[in-house]
Short mmCIF file of C-alpha atoms in Angstrom, two decimals:
data_model
loop_
_atom_site.label_atom_id
_atom_site.label_comp_id
_atom_site.label_asym_id
_atom_site.label_seq_id
_atom_site.Cartn_x
_atom_site.Cartn_y
_atom_site.Cartn_z
CA UNK A 527 0.01 0.12 0.30
CA UNK A 528 1.57 3.31 -1.18
CA UNK A 529 2.40 5.67 1.65
CA UNK A 530 0.18 8.38 2.48
CA UNK A 531 0.49 10.27 5.91
CA UNK A 532 3.73 12.30 6.64
CA UNK A 533 4.94 9.31 9.18
CA UNK A 534 4.51 6.61 6.54
CA UNK A 535 6.93 8.69 4.04
CA UNK A 536 9.37 8.99 6.66
CA UNK A 537 9.35 5.47 7.57
CA UNK A 538 10.26 4.58 3.99
CA UNK A 539 12.90 6.96 3.63
CA UNK A 540 14.38 5.72 6.80
CA UNK A 541 14.53 2.09 5.10
CA UNK A 542 16.25 3.76 2.21
CA UNK A 543 18.76 6.03 3.77
CA UNK A 544 19.68 3.05 6.29
CA UNK A 545 20.35 0.97 3.47
CA UNK A 546 22.58 3.24 1.63
CA UNK A 547 26.54 2.47 1.35
CA UNK A 548 27.42 6.22 0.46
CA UNK A 549 26.69 7.61 3.92
CA UNK A 550 28.59 7.17 7.08
CA UNK A 551 26.33 5.69 9.37
CA UNK A 552 28.08 6.82 12.46
CA UNK A 553 24.81 6.78 14.60
CA UNK A 554 22.26 3.91 14.32
CA UNK A 555 19.56 6.74 14.08
CA UNK A 556 21.07 8.74 11.44
CA UNK A 557 18.42 7.59 9.05
CA UNK A 558 15.57 8.96 11.15
CA UNK A 559 17.29 12.35 11.81
CA UNK A 560 17.84 12.75 7.94
CA UNK A 561 14.53 11.70 7.03
CA UNK A 562 12.99 14.00 9.78
CA UNK A 563 15.06 16.72 8.66
CA UNK A 564 14.42 16.69 5.37
CA UNK A 565 10.67 16.24 5.41
CA UNK A 566 10.76 19.59 8.42
CA UNK A 567 12.28 21.41 5.27
CA UNK A 568 10.00 20.30 2.69
CA UNK A 569 7.18 21.32 5.03
CA UNK A 570 8.69 24.19 6.45
CA UNK A 571 7.89 23.50 10.39
CA UNK A 572 8.49 21.41 12.98
CA UNK A 573 6.99 17.80 12.76
CA UNK A 574 4.42 18.22 15.89
CA UNK A 575 2.23 14.83 16.01
CA UNK A 576 -0.65 16.78 14.13
CA UNK A 577 1.58 17.20 11.54
CA UNK A 578 3.13 13.67 11.34
CA UNK A 579 -0.51 12.22 11.39
CA UNK A 580 -1.53 14.53 7.84
CA UNK A 581 -1.71 13.36 4.35
CA UNK A 582 1.04 14.68 2.32
CA UNK A 583 -0.04 16.59 -0.62
CA UNK A 584 1.55 15.50 -4.02
CA UNK A 585 3.79 18.55 -4.78
CA UNK A 586 5.28 17.86 -1.37
CA UNK A 587 5.40 14.05 -2.30
CA UNK A 588 7.87 14.91 -5.19
CA UNK A 589 9.96 17.07 -3.58
CA UNK A 590 10.38 14.89 -0.41
CA UNK A 591 11.26 12.10 -3.09
CA UNK A 592 14.02 14.14 -5.02
CA UNK A 593 15.64 15.15 -1.56
CA UNK A 594 15.54 11.73 -0.07
CA UNK A 595 17.01 10.09 -3.50
CA UNK A 596 19.68 12.85 -3.20
CA UNK A 597 20.82 11.98 0.39
CA UNK A 598 20.64 8.12 -0.71
CA UNK A 599 23.25 8.83 -3.26
CA UNK A 600 25.29 10.15 -0.32
CA UNK A 601 24.98 14.25 -0.81
CA UNK A 602 25.09 16.17 2.55
CA UNK A 603 21.96 17.17 4.20
CA UNK A 604 23.14 20.93 4.30
CA UNK A 605 23.74 20.71 0.34
CA UNK A 606 20.33 19.02 -0.34
CA UNK A 607 18.49 21.94 1.93
CA UNK A 608 20.81 24.95 0.65
CA UNK A 609 21.48 26.18 4.33
CA UNK A 610 22.85 25.30 7.68
CA UNK A 611 22.04 25.95 10.95
CA UNK A 612 25.18 26.94 13.06
CA UNK A 613 25.42 28.77 16.61
CA UNK A 614 22.01 29.93 15.74
CA UNK A 615 22.80 31.45 12.63
CA UNK A 616 21.00 30.37 9.22
CA UNK A 617 24.08 30.06 6.68
CA UNK A 618 23.73 29.62 2.95
CA UNK A 619 25.11 26.54 1.46
CA UNK A 620 26.57 26.02 -2.10
CA UNK A 621 28.05 23.28 -4.36
CA UNK A 622 31.71 23.41 -4.12
CA UNK A 623 32.12 24.78 -0.56
CA UNK A 624 33.10 22.69 2.25
CA UNK A 625 29.51 22.05 4.31
CA UNK A 626 29.53 23.57 8.13
CA UNK A 627 30.09 20.89 10.60
CA UNK A 628 28.62 20.95 14.14
CA UNK A 629 31.92 20.27 15.39
CA UNK A 630 33.74 23.68 14.46
CA UNK A 631 31.05 25.25 17.08
CA UNK A 632 33.44 24.24 19.51
CA UNK A 633 36.20 26.21 17.86
CA UNK A 634 34.00 29.26 17.51
CA UNK A 635 33.09 28.80 21.11
CA UNK A 636 36.82 28.97 21.93
CA UNK A 637 37.47 31.88 19.39
CA UNK A 638 34.66 34.08 21.09
CA UNK A 639 36.20 33.24 24.66
CA UNK A 640 39.62 33.92 23.70
CA UNK A 641 38.35 37.26 22.12
CA UNK A 642 36.33 38.71 24.97
CA UNK A 643 39.56 38.37 27.33
CA UNK A 644 41.22 40.89 25.10
CA UNK A 645 41.42 44.45 25.25
CA UNK A 646 41.10 47.46 22.82
CA UNK A 647 40.44 46.66 19.34
CA UNK A 648 40.10 43.25 18.71
CA UNK A 649 40.64 41.29 15.58
CA UNK A 650 39.98 37.79 14.66
CA UNK A 651 41.01 35.96 11.75
CA UNK A 652 39.47 32.44 10.52
CA UNK A 653 41.61 30.43 7.96
CA UNK A 654 40.54 27.94 5.38
CA UNK A 655 37.17 29.55 6.39
CA UNK A 656 34.96 27.56 3.87
CA UNK A 657 31.39 29.26 4.12
CA UNK A 658 32.57 31.23 6.94
CA UNK A 659 30.74 29.84 9.88
CA UNK A 660 33.29 30.27 12.28
CA UNK A 661 33.88 33.64 11.22
CA UNK A 662 30.48 34.59 11.14
CA UNK A 663 29.41 33.25 14.65
CA UNK A 664 32.47 35.39 16.05
CA UNK A 665 31.45 38.50 14.38
CA UNK A 666 27.98 37.68 15.42
CA UNK A 667 28.92 37.30 19.46
CA UNK A 668 31.38 40.03 19.42
CA UNK A 669 29.92 42.74 17.39
CA UNK A 670 32.63 44.82 18.41
CA UNK A 671 35.18 42.83 16.70
CA UNK A 672 36.84 42.84 13.20
CA UNK A 673 36.58 39.34 11.71
CA UNK A 674 38.24 38.00 8.79
CA UNK A 675 37.52 34.70 6.84
CA UNK A 676 40.19 33.90 4.55
CA UNK A 677 39.96 30.84 1.99
CA UNK A 678 42.07 29.65 -0.98
CA UNK A 679 38.89 29.30 -2.97
CA UNK A 680 37.03 32.12 -4.54
CA UNK A 681 33.90 30.31 -4.26
CA UNK A 682 34.53 29.99 -0.67
CA UNK A 683 35.02 33.99 0.06
CA UNK A 684 32.17 34.71 -2.17
CA UNK A 685 29.66 32.35 -0.02
CA UNK A 686 31.38 34.07 3.13
CA UNK A 687 30.58 37.43 1.74
CA UNK A 688 27.02 36.35 0.77
CA UNK A 689 26.13 34.97 4.45
CA UNK A 690 27.81 38.25 5.90
CA UNK A 691 24.96 40.03 3.65
CA UNK A 692 22.48 37.69 4.46
CA UNK A 693 22.96 37.70 8.31
CA UNK A 694 23.54 41.54 8.68
CA UNK A 695 27.06 41.27 9.94
CA UNK A 696 29.13 44.21 8.70
CA UNK A 697 32.01 43.20 10.63
CA UNK A 698 32.93 40.47 8.97
CA UNK A 699 35.10 40.19 5.93
CA UNK A 700 35.96 37.74 3.65
CA UNK A 701 38.91 37.42 1.03
CA UNK A 702 40.51 34.84 -1.27
CA UNK A 703 44.27 33.91 -1.19
CA UNK A 704 46.62 31.52 0.04
CA UNK A 705 46.97 31.32 3.73
CA UNK A 706 47.64 34.62 4.81
CA UNK A 707 48.06 36.68 1.41
CA UNK A 708 44.84 38.12 1.47
CA UNK A 709 44.91 40.12 4.78
CA UNK A 710 45.32 43.70 4.75
CA UNK A 711 49.03 44.44 5.55
CA UNK A 712 47.67 46.80 8.54
CA UNK A 713 46.49 43.64 10.47
CA UNK A 714 50.11 42.47 10.67
CA UNK A 715 51.04 42.34 14.51
CA UNK A 716 47.28 43.36 15.43
CA UNK A 717 45.55 40.43 15.25
CA UNK A 718 44.26 38.64 18.74
CA UNK A 719 42.63 35.48 17.87
CA UNK A 720 43.51 33.01 14.66
CA UNK A 721 41.58 29.87 14.20
CA UNK A 722 41.45 27.22 11.43
CA UNK A 723 39.87 23.90 10.53
CA UNK A 724 42.49 22.66 8.33
CA UNK A 725 42.31 20.23 5.55
CA UNK A 726 43.71 17.32 7.74
CA UNK A 727 43.00 14.17 6.12
CA UNK A 728 46.00 12.56 5.24
CA UNK A 729 47.04 12.12 1.79
CA UNK A 730 47.26 8.56 1.91
CA UNK A 731 43.64 8.18 3.54
CA UNK A 732 41.74 10.23 1.24
CA UNK A 733 39.90 7.01 -0.51
CA UNK A 734 38.93 5.78 2.46
CA UNK A 735 36.72 8.33 3.07
CA UNK A 736 32.91 7.94 2.84
CA UNK A 737 31.45 8.91 -0.44
CA UNK A 738 29.26 11.49 1.26
CA UNK A 739 32.91 13.66 2.03
CA UNK A 740 35.25 12.20 -0.95
CA UNK A 741 32.71 13.04 -3.79
CA UNK A 742 30.56 16.11 -2.32
CA UNK A 743 33.32 18.15 -0.62
CA UNK A 744 36.04 20.32 -2.65
CA UNK A 745 39.54 18.16 -2.37
CA UNK A 746 41.52 21.14 -1.16
CA UNK A 747 39.13 21.52 1.82
CA UNK A 748 39.79 17.96 2.98
CA UNK A 749 43.70 17.53 2.39
CA UNK A 750 46.53 19.59 2.26
CA UNK A 751 48.62 16.91 0.48
CA UNK A 752 51.07 16.50 3.84
CA UNK A 753 51.87 12.77 4.81
CA UNK A 754 50.34 13.99 8.46
CA UNK A 755 47.59 16.11 7.91
CA UNK A 756 49.07 19.42 9.45
CA UNK A 757 50.74 21.16 6.52
CA UNK A 758 48.65 23.80 6.78
CA UNK A 759 48.78 24.23 10.16
CA UNK A 760 52.75 24.21 10.33
CA UNK A 761 52.49 27.19 7.93
CA UNK A 762 50.20 29.28 9.75
CA UNK A 763 51.53 28.40 13.12
CA UNK A 764 55.11 29.55 11.79
CA UNK A 765 53.52 32.89 10.30
CA UNK A 766 51.71 33.43 13.57
CA UNK A 767 54.57 35.40 15.07
CA UNK A 768 54.53 38.06 12.95
CA UNK A 769 50.70 38.62 12.80
CA UNK A 770 49.19 37.95 16.29
CA UNK A 771 49.47 40.55 18.94
CA UNK A 772 51.95 39.34 21.90
CA UNK A 773 49.85 36.74 24.03
CA UNK A 774 47.38 36.17 20.73
CA UNK A 775 46.04 32.92 20.33
CA UNK A 776 46.17 30.45 17.41
CA UNK A 777 43.22 27.74 17.70
CA UNK A 778 43.19 24.54 15.89
CA UNK A 779 40.23 22.22 15.15
CA UNK A 780 41.69 18.77 14.71
CA UNK A 781 40.83 15.13 14.26
CA UNK A 782 41.43 13.75 17.70
CA UNK A 783 43.99 11.36 16.47
CA UNK A 784 46.17 14.36 15.66
CA UNK A 785 45.51 16.17 19.06
CA UNK A 786 49.22 15.28 20.21
CA UNK A 787 51.01 15.79 16.96
CA UNK A 788 49.15 19.31 16.75
CA UNK A 789 50.33 20.03 19.88
CA UNK A 790 53.95 19.10 19.04
CA UNK A 791 53.68 21.40 16.23
CA UNK A 792 52.74 24.48 17.78
CA UNK A 793 55.27 24.02 20.59
CA UNK A 794 57.79 23.37 17.48
CA UNK A 795 56.81 26.67 16.26
CA UNK A 796 57.50 28.72 19.13
CA UNK A 797 53.86 29.00 20.71
CA UNK A 798 53.34 28.74 24.45
CA UNK A 799 50.92 27.67 27.02
CA UNK A 800 50.02 24.82 24.26
CA UNK A 801 46.63 23.27 25.76
CA UNK A 802 43.54 21.39 24.24
CA UNK A 803 40.04 21.54 24.97
CA UNK A 804 37.41 18.67 24.68
CA UNK A 805 33.74 18.62 23.46
CA UNK A 806 30.67 17.52 25.33
CA UNK A 807 32.01 13.66 24.43
CA UNK A 808 35.07 13.76 25.86
CA UNK A 809 37.03 14.04 22.85
CA UNK A 810 39.74 16.55 21.94
CA UNK A 811 38.74 18.58 19.05
CA UNK A 812 40.69 22.11 19.57
CA UNK A 813 44.09 22.66 20.35
CA UNK A 814 45.39 26.00 21.07
CA UNK A 815 48.90 27.81 21.92
CA UNK A 816 49.70 31.67 22.15
CA UNK A 817 52.54 33.80 20.98
CA UNK A 818 54.64 35.11 24.00
CA UNK A 819 53.52 38.07 26.11
CA UNK A 820 56.07 40.98 25.91
CA UNK A 821 53.61 43.20 27.35
CA UNK A 822 50.31 43.66 29.04
CA UNK A 823 47.69 43.16 26.01
CA UNK A 824 45.30 40.86 27.81
CA UNK A 825 42.37 41.67 30.50
CA UNK A 826 44.21 39.02 32.83
#
């Protein structure tokens, strides 16, 4: 018997998503999460009991079927929806630009904390910014700060600018260039916080990634081509001394398996007070280091 109600369509979608080999089924309830999120997008509302019992109209059926098919093929949910919620912000998402991840919310949170501890004019820079989630969250939560997002991809920089306009964040700026080349020279020595979610997949591990990542994310957003996944981090850590204020902070989002190597990388570059922050699951997600304090630039 064909599905008629919203609940029946969701149940059918769950079965299809659960069988997909293109998706990383890291959570046994992922199929339900995805099916319900897509249905909520189609209906434009939360899935309350009364909504679940409704008969789905023909137009919504077709739209939902197309969305589910795209997900079964491995396409990430934010790409299918065209937007993504990040720390309360509704971000635009487009093909060719790395899809924001919930795991990066901790990086943004740590950046906001570090920035609020600084005095005077405050500047933050997010490197390899992608769609700009971290830069935009920081700009939104510290409105008096000057926030920059840089990425080697022109498409990413354009999307970051569009997101800033979409959100009305005039203190968020985006430019394209290699690492820090795109930054105004006037920022040299005047930055309080660097953040980076680097392309840390090891060159030899690319083919082991699930299809939903390997085939739907830009290659340059996944790997820097290094053998250890920390090539871009080494470059940024080496240049940090010239760009950060004394006591300025570099925050790096890493896979937990890279935590110790990332810490060693920051120490080797001469950064001090190297530490790490765990997420709510107890997994190390952010590694940090500071430039040596030569005079009082912090609030203590």
